[in-house]
Amino acid sequence: MSWKSYIDELRKRERLAEKMGGEEPVARQRSRGKLTIRERVAFVADPGSFQEIGKISGRATYNDDQEMEDFLPANMVIGRAKIGGKSAVILGDDFTVRGGAADASIWQKMVMAEQMAHEYRLPLVRLVDGTGGGGSVKMFEKDPRTYIPETPGWNWVIDNMGEIPVVSLALGPCAGLGAGRVGASHYSVMVKDLSQVFVAGPPVARAIGEDVTKEELGGWKIQARNGTVDEAVETEGEAFEKVRQFLSYLPSSVHERAERTQPTDDPNRRDEKLIDIVPTDGRTPYKPRKIIDSCVDKGSFFEIGRYWGKSLVTGFARIDGFPVGIMAGDPFFLDGAWTADTCEKVIRHVDLCDTFHLPIIHFVDCPGFAVGVKHETAGVTRKGVRAMAAVYQAKVPTCAIVVRKAYGLAGSAMMNPSRTKWRYCWPSGDWGSLPMAGGIEAAYRKEISEADDPDAFLDQLYKKFEAIKSPFRTAEAFLAEDIIDPRDTRPKLVDFVHHADRVIEAGRKHKAFRP
C-alpha cells in the first residue's frame, strides 16, 4: 500500500490555497492596483527561498461522505525566507479572503510567526493589508456573543521590539490590529494612495460625526507627516526595496553585531566643497544632506523619517564599511530648533541605534528647543526632556560634529557629555547657553540709551562679543576639544568608527525599543 493518494490530496489542497480568495476577489485586488499576498512574498523574498508554514490551513466543508466540497485558506501567509541573503520570517495578510479580517483568520499563524522570529532571532517582515482585528459584525450571526478584548501574541509583538529588527509595510487599508502592527515596528512604509492606516475606518468615523474618506482619515499625508510611519513610496516594488535596504544595516538580532561590508570608498577622502558649504553670515541655511553624503561612504546614506520632525535629518549610513546611525540638524526648518515632534524623532532614532548597537554620528546644528505658545502647547518641554533622557541612556558611542549652532538644553543633547567626548567642531561653530543676538541690546539697554552715540556704542559691543564667541576662545579652555578643517571630517569619522568597534558589545539592552 502506498501513501501516494495522501500526497495527491496534499497537492490538491496546496493548489486550492494558492487560489487565495478565488478568481473574483483576486481580480478585485488587482483592479485596485494591488498585488496579491503570494505575489508580494515572491517580490520581497530572495528567489526560491520562501518556505511556507501552514499553507493548507483554512476552513473546509465536507459532504456526507466526508469528502471536501469547498476550501477557503486562512487569510495570512507565513514562512521563512532569505531577504538580501539574510534569513527572516515573513507574515502577510491576504485581503482577498474577507479583507484580512479576523473572522476569516487562524490567529495562531500570526502568533507563531512572531514567536518563531523571536526565539530563532530572525528579522520579521509584516505585509499588512487588512484589519486583522474584530472583523465584521456579521461574525455574531455565527457566534452570537460578545467577548472581552484580548490580543493573542501581543507579548511577542512587544518583546520583538527589543530583540529583532521588525519591518511593517502598509499595503492597503490597515485598521485596528492591522494599524497596531504597522505602528509596532522599527521601520514602516506606506504606499501612496494605496494604503491607509487608522484606528477605525470611515464608517466608524461617521458614527462620531466625521464624514471622511479612507485617504482623508489615514492616508500617507497624515501618517508619514506625524511619524506613525517612517516612509511613503510610490509603488509596492519601492516598498519591498526599502525593506532590503533597511535590514542591510542591522544585525539579525540584538545578540549579534551589525555586519561590516567590504569598504568601497577611500577612508582618507576629503571633499573640497565642505570648506564653504556653511555660509559665513551664520544665518543663511545650507543643505545638511550634502554634508552627510560628503562624509559617509558614497551612496550609503539611507534616510528614515523624512516627512516628519523636519528640523532633524535621521537615517543609517556606512563609514569605511561600518553601519552607523546618522543625525543632522536642518536649518531650513525653524533654523534646526527641536520641536515636539523632532524630540520624538530623536527618541525613536537614538533608541533604534542603541538597540541594535550602531554608533551614532551627529552633525550638530541646533539653536535649542523651539520657542513659543504653539510649541509649548505641543508639549515641547516634556518631550524635550524625554529626548535628552534617550541620549543620556544610550550606551553606543556617539561622535558629534558641531557644524554650526549648539544652544541651550537641546544643544547640550548632542551626546552624553558625562562620557568621553568624541567631538569635532568646525570653525563655523556657534554655541552658548543662549544666542547673543538680541541679548546684547537687552543686557545693555541702559548703557545704550545713555551713550552719546548709541549706534556706535552698540556696534562696539557687537564687535566685542563677536570676538568672545570665537570658537578658538572656547578651544583655549579645552571646552571645544578639537576644531578641524571641515574637509578632514570623513577621515576623523573613519577613525571614530574603528575605535567604536572596539567597545560595542552585542546583547539585549536593559531597556527595550519603545514603539
Short mmCIF file of C-alpha atoms in Angstrom, two decimals:
data_model
loop_
_atom_site.label_atom_id
_atom_site.label_comp_id
_atom_site.label_asym_id
_atom_site.label_seq_id
_atom_site.Cartn_x
_atom_site.Cartn_y
_atom_site.Cartn_z
CA MET A 1 0.00 0.00 0.00
CA SER A 2 1.28 3.46 -0.92
CA TRP A 3 0.72 6.91 0.59
CA LYS A 4 0.57 8.42 -2.88
CA SER A 5 -3.15 9.19 -2.58
CA TYR A 6 -2.44 11.27 0.50
CA ILE A 7 0.26 13.19 -1.31
CA ASP A 8 -2.17 13.77 -4.18
CA GLU A 9 -4.65 15.14 -1.64
CA LEU A 10 -1.95 17.37 -0.16
CA ARG A 11 -1.08 18.79 -3.58
CA LYS A 12 -4.77 19.40 -4.29
CA ARG A 13 -5.15 21.37 -1.08
CA GLU A 14 -1.97 23.33 -1.81
CA ARG A 15 -3.35 24.32 -5.22
CA LEU A 16 -6.58 25.46 -3.58
CA ALA A 17 -4.59 27.56 -1.11
CA GLU A 18 -2.73 29.20 -3.99
CA LYS A 19 -6.05 30.41 -5.39
CA MET A 20 -6.43 32.53 -2.22
CA GLY A 21 -9.95 34.02 -2.03
CA GLY A 22 -10.87 32.90 -5.54
CA GLU A 23 -10.95 34.43 -9.01
CA GLU A 24 -13.32 37.30 -8.27
CA PRO A 25 -11.64 38.57 -5.06
CA VAL A 26 -8.21 38.24 -6.69
CA ALA A 27 -9.44 40.22 -9.71
CA ARG A 28 -10.76 42.94 -7.38
CA GLN A 29 -7.42 43.08 -5.60
CA ARG A 30 -5.56 43.60 -8.86
CA SER A 31 -8.12 46.09 -10.17
CA ARG A 32 -7.20 48.31 -7.20
CA GLY A 33 -3.58 48.27 -8.33
CA LYS A 34 -2.56 45.88 -5.55
CA LEU A 35 -0.52 42.70 -5.69
CA THR A 36 -1.79 39.52 -4.08
CA ILE A 37 -0.10 38.24 -0.94
CA ARG A 38 1.67 35.47 -2.84
CA GLU A 39 2.99 37.95 -5.40
CA ARG A 40 4.19 40.18 -2.57
CA VAL A 41 6.04 37.37 -0.85
CA ALA A 42 7.68 36.44 -4.15
CA PHE A 43 8.89 40.03 -4.57
CA VAL A 44 10.22 40.61 -1.06
CA ALA A 45 11.94 37.21 -0.61
CA ASP A 46 15.10 36.17 -2.42
CA PRO A 47 14.11 33.99 -5.41
CA GLY A 48 13.16 30.45 -4.42
CA SER A 49 13.92 30.96 -0.73
CA PHE A 50 10.42 31.13 0.78
CA GLN A 51 9.46 28.13 2.91
CA GLU A 52 5.79 28.43 3.76
CA ILE A 53 4.35 27.22 7.04
CA GLY A 54 0.74 26.11 7.34
CA LYS A 55 -0.08 26.52 3.67
CA ILE A 56 -3.17 24.30 3.74
CA SER A 57 -4.62 25.79 6.91
CA GLY A 58 -8.07 27.24 6.41
CA ARG A 59 -11.76 26.34 6.51
CA ALA A 60 -13.05 23.33 4.62
CA THR A 61 -16.59 22.00 4.20
CA TYR A 62 -17.36 18.30 3.75
CA ASN A 63 -20.27 16.32 2.29
CA ASP A 64 -21.98 13.38 3.90
CA ASP A 65 -19.27 11.10 2.56
CA GLN A 66 -16.69 13.23 4.34
CA GLU A 67 -15.24 14.42 1.07
CA MET A 68 -14.11 18.03 0.89
CA GLU A 69 -16.54 20.18 -1.08
CA ASP A 70 -15.03 23.60 -0.58
CA PHE A 71 -11.92 25.17 0.92
CA LEU A 72 -11.09 28.75 1.94
CA PRO A 73 -7.47 29.28 3.02
CA ALA A 74 -6.58 31.26 6.11
CA ASN A 75 -6.06 34.90 5.28
CA MET A 76 -2.48 35.04 6.48
CA VAL A 77 0.59 33.56 4.78
CA ILE A 78 3.63 32.91 6.96
CA GLY A 79 7.03 31.34 6.47
CA ARG A 80 10.80 31.69 6.45
CA ALA A 81 12.82 33.20 3.63
CA LYS A 82 16.05 34.91 2.72
CA ILE A 83 15.92 38.67 2.25
CA GLY A 84 19.11 40.14 0.88
CA GLY A 85 20.83 36.89 1.81
CA LYS A 86 19.66 37.03 5.45
CA SER A 87 17.21 34.56 6.97
CA ALA A 88 13.96 36.22 8.03
CA VAL A 89 10.34 35.49 8.90
CA ILE A 90 7.58 36.86 6.66
CA LEU A 91 3.91 37.12 7.54
CA GLY A 92 1.41 38.67 5.20
CA ASP A 93 -2.32 39.38 5.16
CA ASP A 94 -4.46 38.06 2.32
CA PHE A 95 -7.00 40.79 1.57
CA THR A 96 -8.77 38.51 -0.93
CA VAL A 97 -10.11 36.46 1.98
CA ARG A 98 -12.65 38.67 3.79
CA GLY A 99 -10.40 41.74 3.64
CA GLY A 100 -7.85 40.28 6.02
CA ALA A 101 -10.37 40.35 8.87
CA ALA A 102 -10.03 38.24 11.99
CA ASP A 103 -13.26 36.32 11.46
CA ALA A 104 -11.57 34.65 8.48
CA SER A 105 -8.23 34.12 10.15
CA ILE A 106 -6.47 31.48 12.16
CA TRP A 107 -4.83 33.70 14.75
CA GLN A 108 -2.31 31.06 15.75
CA LYS A 109 -0.46 31.65 12.46
CA MET A 110 0.35 35.25 13.31
CA VAL A 111 1.38 34.32 16.84
CA MET A 112 3.61 31.52 15.58
CA ALA A 113 5.38 33.82 13.12
CA GLU A 114 6.04 36.42 15.82
CA GLN A 115 7.21 33.76 18.29
CA MET A 116 9.43 31.98 15.75
CA ALA A 117 11.15 35.24 14.79
CA HIS A 118 11.78 35.94 18.47
CA GLU A 119 13.02 32.52 19.52
CA TYR A 120 15.19 31.94 16.45
CA ARG A 121 16.46 35.54 16.37
CA LEU A 122 15.30 36.29 12.86
CA PRO A 123 14.22 39.67 11.41
CA LEU A 124 10.47 39.92 10.93
CA VAL A 125 8.72 41.44 7.91
CA ARG A 126 4.97 42.07 8.09
CA LEU A 127 2.99 42.67 4.89
CA VAL A 128 -0.12 44.31 6.34
CA ASP A 129 -3.29 44.60 4.27
CA GLY A 130 -6.41 44.32 6.39
CA THR A 131 -7.92 44.83 9.79
CA GLY A 132 -6.68 41.69 11.47
CA GLY A 133 -8.89 42.66 14.39
CA GLY A 134 -12.53 42.01 15.17
CA GLY A 135 -13.68 41.61 11.59
CA SER A 136 -17.30 42.22 10.62
CA VAL A 137 -20.37 42.40 12.85
CA LYS A 138 -21.67 39.54 10.70
CA MET A 139 -19.48 37.25 12.78
CA PHE A 140 -22.14 37.50 15.52
CA GLU A 141 -24.52 35.52 13.27
CA LYS A 142 -22.18 32.54 13.56
CA ASP A 143 -21.17 33.13 17.17
CA PRO A 144 -23.90 35.17 18.89
CA ARG A 145 -22.00 36.62 21.82
CA THR A 146 -19.52 39.38 22.55
CA TYR A 147 -16.14 38.98 24.18
CA ILE A 148 -13.72 40.89 26.38
CA PRO A 149 -10.93 42.05 24.03
CA GLU A 150 -7.60 40.28 24.05
CA THR A 151 -4.78 40.41 21.56
CA PRO A 152 -3.20 36.95 21.38
CA GLY A 153 0.55 37.08 20.87
CA TRP A 154 0.93 40.79 21.58
CA ASN A 155 3.55 39.86 24.18
CA TRP A 156 5.70 38.63 21.27
CA VAL A 157 4.99 41.79 19.28
CA ILE A 158 6.28 43.97 22.12
CA ASP A 159 9.17 41.69 23.09
CA ASN A 160 10.34 41.54 19.50
CA MET A 161 10.98 45.28 19.58
CA GLY A 162 13.90 44.66 21.91
CA GLU A 163 15.22 41.54 20.15
CA ILE A 164 14.98 41.58 16.35
CA PRO A 165 14.52 44.07 13.50
CA VAL A 166 10.81 44.42 12.74
CA VAL A 167 9.60 45.96 9.47
CA SER A 168 5.96 46.55 8.54
CA LEU A 169 4.65 47.51 5.12
CA ALA A 170 1.16 49.02 4.95
CA LEU A 171 -0.10 47.75 1.59
CA GLY A 172 -3.80 48.53 1.83
CA PRO A 173 -6.30 49.77 4.41
CA CYS A 174 -4.85 48.87 7.83
CA ALA A 175 -7.31 49.27 10.70
CA GLY A 176 -7.40 48.14 14.32
CA LEU A 177 -4.85 45.40 14.91
CA GLY A 178 -3.56 45.93 11.37
CA ALA A 179 -2.72 49.53 12.22
CA GLY A 180 -1.25 48.41 15.54
CA ARG A 181 1.10 46.00 13.79
CA VAL A 182 2.28 48.79 11.49
CA GLY A 183 2.99 51.03 14.48
CA ALA A 184 4.78 48.33 16.48
CA SER A 185 7.78 48.31 14.15
CA HIS A 186 11.29 49.62 13.92
CA TYR A 187 10.60 50.71 10.35
CA SER A 188 7.31 51.11 8.50
CA VAL A 189 6.39 52.07 4.95
CA MET A 190 3.15 53.14 3.26
CA VAL A 191 2.42 53.14 -0.47
CA LYS A 192 0.99 56.49 -1.52
CA ASP A 193 -2.70 56.47 -2.44
CA LEU A 194 -2.81 52.67 -2.00
CA SER A 195 -2.57 52.23 1.77
CA GLN A 196 -4.16 53.86 4.78
CA VAL A 197 -3.56 53.41 8.49
CA PHE A 198 -6.22 54.20 11.10
CA VAL A 199 -7.62 53.01 14.41
CA ALA A 200 -11.02 52.51 12.78
CA GLY A 201 -12.28 53.21 9.26
CA PRO A 202 -14.65 55.82 7.79
CA PRO A 203 -17.89 54.04 8.84
CA VAL A 204 -16.86 54.29 12.49
CA ALA A 205 -15.67 57.88 11.98
CA ARG A 206 -19.06 58.77 10.54
CA ALA A 207 -20.68 57.46 13.71
CA ILE A 208 -18.91 60.22 15.64
CA GLY A 209 -19.78 62.87 13.08
CA GLU A 210 -16.75 62.83 10.76
CA ASP A 211 -17.63 62.16 7.13
CA VAL A 212 -14.23 61.33 5.60
CA THR A 213 -12.68 59.05 3.02
CA LYS A 214 -10.06 56.44 3.89
CA GLU A 215 -7.34 58.69 2.50
CA GLU A 216 -8.56 61.72 4.45
CA LEU A 217 -8.66 59.67 7.62
CA GLY A 218 -5.38 57.78 7.44
CA GLY A 219 -3.54 58.42 4.19
CA TRP A 220 0.21 58.89 3.92
CA LYS A 221 -0.03 62.68 4.10
CA ILE A 222 -1.26 62.24 7.66
CA GLN A 223 0.65 59.22 8.90
CA ALA A 224 4.06 59.89 7.31
CA ARG A 225 3.94 63.51 8.46
CA ASN A 226 3.08 62.71 12.08
CA GLY A 227 5.64 59.92 12.46
CA THR A 228 3.23 56.99 12.63
CA VAL A 229 5.08 55.55 9.63
CA ASP A 230 8.66 56.19 8.59
CA GLU A 231 8.38 56.32 4.82
CA ALA A 232 5.90 56.71 1.98
CA VAL A 233 6.72 55.47 -1.52
CA GLU A 234 5.07 55.41 -4.93
CA THR A 235 4.87 51.65 -5.56
CA GLU A 236 4.86 48.32 -3.78
CA GLY A 237 8.13 47.50 -5.53
CA GLU A 238 9.77 50.51 -3.89
CA ALA A 239 8.42 49.39 -0.52
CA PHE A 240 10.00 45.94 -0.93
CA GLU A 241 13.33 47.54 -1.83
CA LYS A 242 13.15 49.70 1.30
CA VAL A 243 12.85 46.50 3.36
CA ARG A 244 16.06 45.15 1.88
CA GLN A 245 17.92 48.42 2.40
CA PHE A 246 16.80 48.86 5.99
CA LEU A 247 17.69 45.32 7.03
CA SER A 248 21.11 45.54 5.36
CA TYR A 249 22.34 47.94 8.07
CA LEU A 250 21.21 45.84 11.03
CA PRO A 251 22.15 42.53 12.66
CA SER A 252 19.63 39.69 12.60
CA SER A 253 19.08 40.22 16.33
CA VAL A 254 20.45 42.22 19.24
CA HIS A 255 22.61 39.22 20.09
CA GLU A 256 24.79 39.87 17.04
CA ARG A 257 26.79 42.80 15.72
CA ALA A 258 25.85 44.59 12.53
CA GLU A 259 27.93 43.35 9.63
CA ARG A 260 30.74 45.45 8.22
CA THR A 261 30.75 45.32 4.43
CA GLN A 262 33.82 45.47 2.24
CA PRO A 263 34.79 49.16 2.04
CA THR A 264 34.46 50.67 -1.43
CA ASP A 265 35.35 54.29 -0.61
CA ASP A 266 38.65 55.96 0.23
CA PRO A 267 38.81 56.36 4.04
CA ASN A 268 41.00 59.45 3.60
CA ARG A 269 38.79 61.15 1.02
CA ARG A 270 38.50 64.92 1.53
CA ASP A 271 35.63 66.80 -0.08
CA GLU A 272 36.73 70.31 -1.06
CA LYS A 273 33.21 71.74 -1.10
CA LEU A 274 32.93 71.30 2.67
CA ILE A 275 35.22 74.29 3.27
CA ASP A 276 32.50 76.73 2.25
CA ILE A 277 29.27 74.74 2.47
CA VAL A 278 28.20 76.62 5.63
CA PRO A 279 27.57 80.33 4.88
CA THR A 280 29.76 82.68 6.91
CA ASP A 281 26.89 85.00 7.87
CA GLY A 282 25.64 82.47 10.45
CA ARG A 283 22.05 82.80 9.25
CA THR A 284 21.71 81.51 5.71
CA PRO A 285 20.67 77.83 5.71
CA TYR A 286 22.57 75.06 3.97
CA LYS A 287 21.63 71.50 2.96
CA PRO A 288 22.73 69.03 5.65
CA ARG A 289 22.22 66.02 3.38
CA LYS A 290 25.09 67.29 1.22
CA ILE A 291 27.34 67.24 4.28
CA ILE A 292 26.20 63.72 5.15
CA ASP A 293 26.80 62.46 1.60
CA SER A 294 30.28 64.00 1.59
CA CYS A 295 31.32 62.30 4.82
CA VAL A 296 29.82 58.80 4.64
CA ASP A 297 30.70 56.03 2.19
CA LYS A 298 29.49 57.10 -1.24
CA GLY A 299 25.83 56.30 -1.85
CA SER A 300 25.33 54.69 1.57
CA PHE A 301 23.00 57.19 3.28
CA PHE A 302 19.53 55.72 3.93
CA GLU A 303 17.16 58.34 5.30
CA ILE A 304 14.45 57.45 7.81
CA GLY A 305 11.50 59.70 8.67
CA ARG A 306 12.00 62.40 6.04
CA TYR A 307 8.39 63.64 6.23
CA TRP A 308 8.23 64.50 9.94
CA GLY A 309 10.34 66.17 12.62
CA LYS A 310 11.97 68.02 9.74
CA SER A 311 14.41 70.09 11.78
CA LEU A 312 16.44 66.88 12.20
CA VAL A 313 17.59 64.50 9.46
CA THR A 314 17.96 60.88 10.60
CA GLY A 315 18.97 57.62 8.96
CA PHE A 316 21.65 54.98 8.51
CA ALA A 317 24.90 55.07 6.54
CA ARG A 318 28.25 53.33 6.32
CA ILE A 319 31.65 54.69 7.30
CA ASP A 320 34.51 52.57 5.94
CA GLY A 321 32.00 49.73 5.68
CA PHE A 322 30.70 50.03 9.26
CA PRO A 323 26.95 50.70 9.68
CA VAL A 324 26.24 53.86 11.69
CA GLY A 325 23.26 55.93 12.74
CA ILE A 326 23.08 59.48 11.41
CA MET A 327 21.54 62.64 12.94
CA ALA A 328 21.88 66.10 11.42
CA GLY A 329 20.26 69.42 12.19
CA ASP A 330 18.46 71.01 9.25
CA PRO A 331 18.47 74.83 9.37
CA PHE A 332 15.86 75.01 6.62
CA PHE A 333 13.23 74.18 9.28
CA LEU A 334 12.99 76.61 12.23
CA ASP A 335 16.76 77.05 11.97
CA GLY A 336 17.12 73.48 13.27
CA ALA A 337 15.25 74.06 16.56
CA TRP A 338 13.88 70.90 18.17
CA THR A 339 10.09 70.91 18.07
CA ALA A 340 7.91 68.43 19.97
CA ASP A 341 7.82 66.04 17.01
CA THR A 342 11.57 66.46 16.43
CA CYS A 343 12.12 65.40 20.03
CA GLU A 344 10.00 62.28 19.39
CA LYS A 345 12.15 61.63 16.31
CA VAL A 346 15.33 61.92 18.40
CA ILE A 347 13.96 59.41 20.92
CA ARG A 348 12.94 56.94 18.25
CA HIS A 349 16.21 57.10 16.33
CA VAL A 350 18.55 57.03 19.32
CA ASP A 351 16.62 54.06 20.74
CA LEU A 352 16.84 52.29 17.38
CA CYS A 353 20.60 52.75 17.10
CA ASP A 354 21.18 51.79 20.73
CA THR A 355 19.02 48.67 20.47
CA PHE A 356 20.99 47.32 17.51
CA HIS A 357 24.44 48.60 18.52
CA LEU A 358 25.02 51.19 15.81
CA PRO A 359 27.36 54.06 16.76
CA ILE A 360 25.81 57.48 16.18
CA ILE A 361 27.26 60.36 14.20
CA HIS A 362 25.54 63.66 14.98
CA PHE A 363 26.09 66.66 12.70
CA VAL A 364 25.04 69.33 15.18
CA ASP A 365 23.16 72.50 14.26
CA CYS A 366 20.58 73.21 16.95
CA PRO A 367 19.63 76.65 18.34
CA GLY A 368 17.71 74.95 21.16
CA PHE A 369 14.15 73.80 21.72
CA ALA A 370 11.51 75.58 19.65
CA VAL A 371 10.08 78.60 21.47
CA GLY A 372 6.51 79.89 21.58
CA VAL A 373 2.93 79.10 22.54
CA LYS A 374 2.46 76.69 19.62
CA HIS A 375 5.42 74.57 20.72
CA GLU A 376 4.60 74.68 24.41
CA THR A 377 1.06 73.59 23.57
CA ALA A 378 2.53 70.64 21.68
CA GLY A 379 4.46 69.63 24.81
CA VAL A 380 7.98 70.52 23.71
CA THR A 381 9.22 70.79 27.31
CA ARG A 382 8.22 67.28 28.38
CA LYS A 383 9.18 65.73 25.05
CA GLY A 384 12.46 67.62 25.06
CA VAL A 385 13.39 66.18 28.44
CA ARG A 386 12.48 62.69 27.16
CA ALA A 387 14.73 63.25 24.14
CA MET A 388 17.60 64.23 26.42
CA ALA A 389 16.95 61.11 28.51
CA ALA A 390 17.19 58.92 25.40
CA VAL A 391 20.55 60.47 24.50
CA TYR A 392 21.89 60.05 28.05
CA GLN A 393 20.61 56.46 28.34
CA ALA A 394 22.16 55.30 25.06
CA LYS A 395 25.24 53.13 25.50
CA VAL A 396 26.56 53.20 21.94
CA PRO A 397 29.44 55.58 21.19
CA THR A 398 28.47 58.94 19.70
CA CYS A 399 30.63 61.31 17.68
CA ALA A 400 29.40 64.90 17.43
CA ILE A 401 30.44 67.15 14.56
CA VAL A 402 29.47 70.68 15.62
CA VAL A 403 28.68 72.25 12.27
CA ARG A 404 27.10 75.45 13.47
CA LYS A 405 24.71 76.20 16.35
CA ALA A 406 24.53 74.45 19.72
CA TYR A 407 22.43 76.37 22.22
CA GLY A 408 20.60 75.60 25.44
CA LEU A 409 19.32 72.25 26.67
CA ALA A 410 18.68 70.83 23.22
CA GLY A 411 22.12 71.92 22.06
CA SER A 412 23.64 70.15 25.05
CA ALA A 413 21.97 66.88 24.00
CA MET A 414 24.30 66.38 21.03
CA MET A 415 25.77 63.49 23.06
CA ASN A 416 26.04 62.31 26.65
CA PRO A 417 28.74 64.70 27.95
CA SER A 418 29.34 62.59 31.05
CA ARG A 419 31.04 60.03 28.82
CA THR A 420 34.26 60.56 26.87
CA LYS A 421 33.56 63.42 24.47
CA TRP A 422 34.38 62.32 20.93
CA ARG A 423 33.63 65.65 19.31
CA TYR A 424 34.96 67.79 16.46
CA CYS A 425 34.00 71.40 15.84
CA TRP A 426 34.02 73.25 12.58
CA PRO A 427 35.21 76.90 12.50
CA SER A 428 31.56 77.78 11.83
CA GLY A 429 30.64 76.57 15.32
CA ASP A 430 28.40 78.92 17.31
CA TRP A 431 27.42 77.89 20.84
CA GLY A 432 26.35 79.03 24.27
CA SER A 433 23.55 78.94 26.81
CA LEU A 434 21.61 81.40 24.66
CA PRO A 435 22.27 83.25 21.38
CA MET A 436 23.92 86.66 21.76
CA ALA A 437 21.78 88.22 19.04
CA GLY A 438 19.12 90.24 20.78
CA GLY A 439 20.63 89.53 24.18
CA ILE A 440 23.18 92.35 23.87
CA GLU A 441 20.52 95.01 23.47
CA ALA A 442 18.59 93.62 26.44
CA ALA A 443 21.62 93.39 28.74
CA TYR A 444 22.99 96.85 27.87
CA ARG A 445 19.73 98.73 27.39
CA LYS A 446 20.59 101.42 29.96
CA GLU A 447 24.15 101.95 28.70
CA ILE A 448 22.99 102.15 25.09
CA SER A 449 20.33 104.72 25.92
CA GLU A 450 22.83 106.88 27.81
CA ALA A 451 25.61 106.72 25.19
CA ASP A 452 26.47 109.85 23.17
CA ASP A 453 26.24 107.78 20.00
CA PRO A 454 24.03 104.73 20.73
CA ASP A 455 24.59 103.17 17.31
CA ALA A 456 28.36 103.41 17.57
CA PHE A 457 28.28 102.09 21.14
CA LEU A 458 26.13 99.14 20.06
CA ASP A 459 28.48 98.48 17.14
CA GLN A 460 31.42 98.30 19.55
CA LEU A 461 29.52 95.89 21.78
CA TYR A 462 28.81 93.60 18.85
CA LYS A 463 32.50 93.59 17.83
CA LYS A 464 33.49 92.76 21.39
CA PHE A 465 31.08 89.88 21.78
CA GLU A 466 31.77 88.61 18.27
CA ALA A 467 35.38 88.12 19.36
CA ILE A 468 34.28 86.49 22.61
CA LYS A 469 32.16 83.89 20.82
CA SER A 470 35.03 82.84 18.56
CA PRO A 471 35.34 79.03 18.65
CA PHE A 472 39.07 79.49 19.25
CA ARG A 473 38.35 81.14 22.62
CA THR A 474 36.36 78.03 23.58
CA ALA A 475 39.15 75.75 22.40
CA GLU A 476 41.69 77.69 24.50
CA ALA A 477 39.83 76.49 27.60
CA PHE A 478 39.52 72.92 26.22
CA LEU A 479 35.74 73.34 26.12
CA ALA A 480 35.87 72.55 22.43
CA GLU A 481 38.19 69.55 22.22
CA ASP A 482 39.21 69.91 18.58
CA ILE A 483 38.49 72.42 15.84
CA ILE A 484 39.04 70.82 12.46
CA ASP A 485 39.11 71.70 8.80
CA PRO A 486 35.66 70.57 7.57
CA ARG A 487 37.38 68.74 4.72
CA ASP A 488 39.01 66.43 7.28
CA THR A 489 35.66 65.25 8.66
CA ARG A 490 35.48 61.93 6.84
CA PRO A 491 38.96 60.74 7.92
CA LYS A 492 38.10 61.71 11.50
CA LEU A 493 34.86 59.71 11.32
CA VAL A 494 36.69 56.69 9.90
CA ASP A 495 39.00 56.84 12.91
CA PHE A 496 35.98 57.10 15.23
CA VAL A 497 34.11 54.06 13.87
CA HIS A 498 37.20 51.86 14.15
CA HIS A 499 37.56 52.81 17.81
CA ALA A 500 33.83 52.45 18.42
CA ASP A 501 34.05 48.93 17.02
CA ARG A 502 36.41 48.05 19.87
CA VAL A 503 33.87 48.72 22.61
CA ILE A 504 30.47 47.85 21.15
CA GLU A 505 29.10 44.59 22.53
CA ALA A 506 26.13 42.53 21.38
CA GLY A 507 23.27 41.70 23.69
CA ARG A 508 19.88 42.90 24.82
CA LYS A 509 19.69 46.34 26.40
CA HIS A 510 18.23 46.86 29.86
CA LYS A 511 15.52 48.92 28.16
CA ALA A 512 13.70 47.79 25.04
CA PHE A 513 12.90 49.89 21.99
CA ARG A 514 9.80 52.00 22.57
CA PRO A 515 7.22 51.78 19.71
#
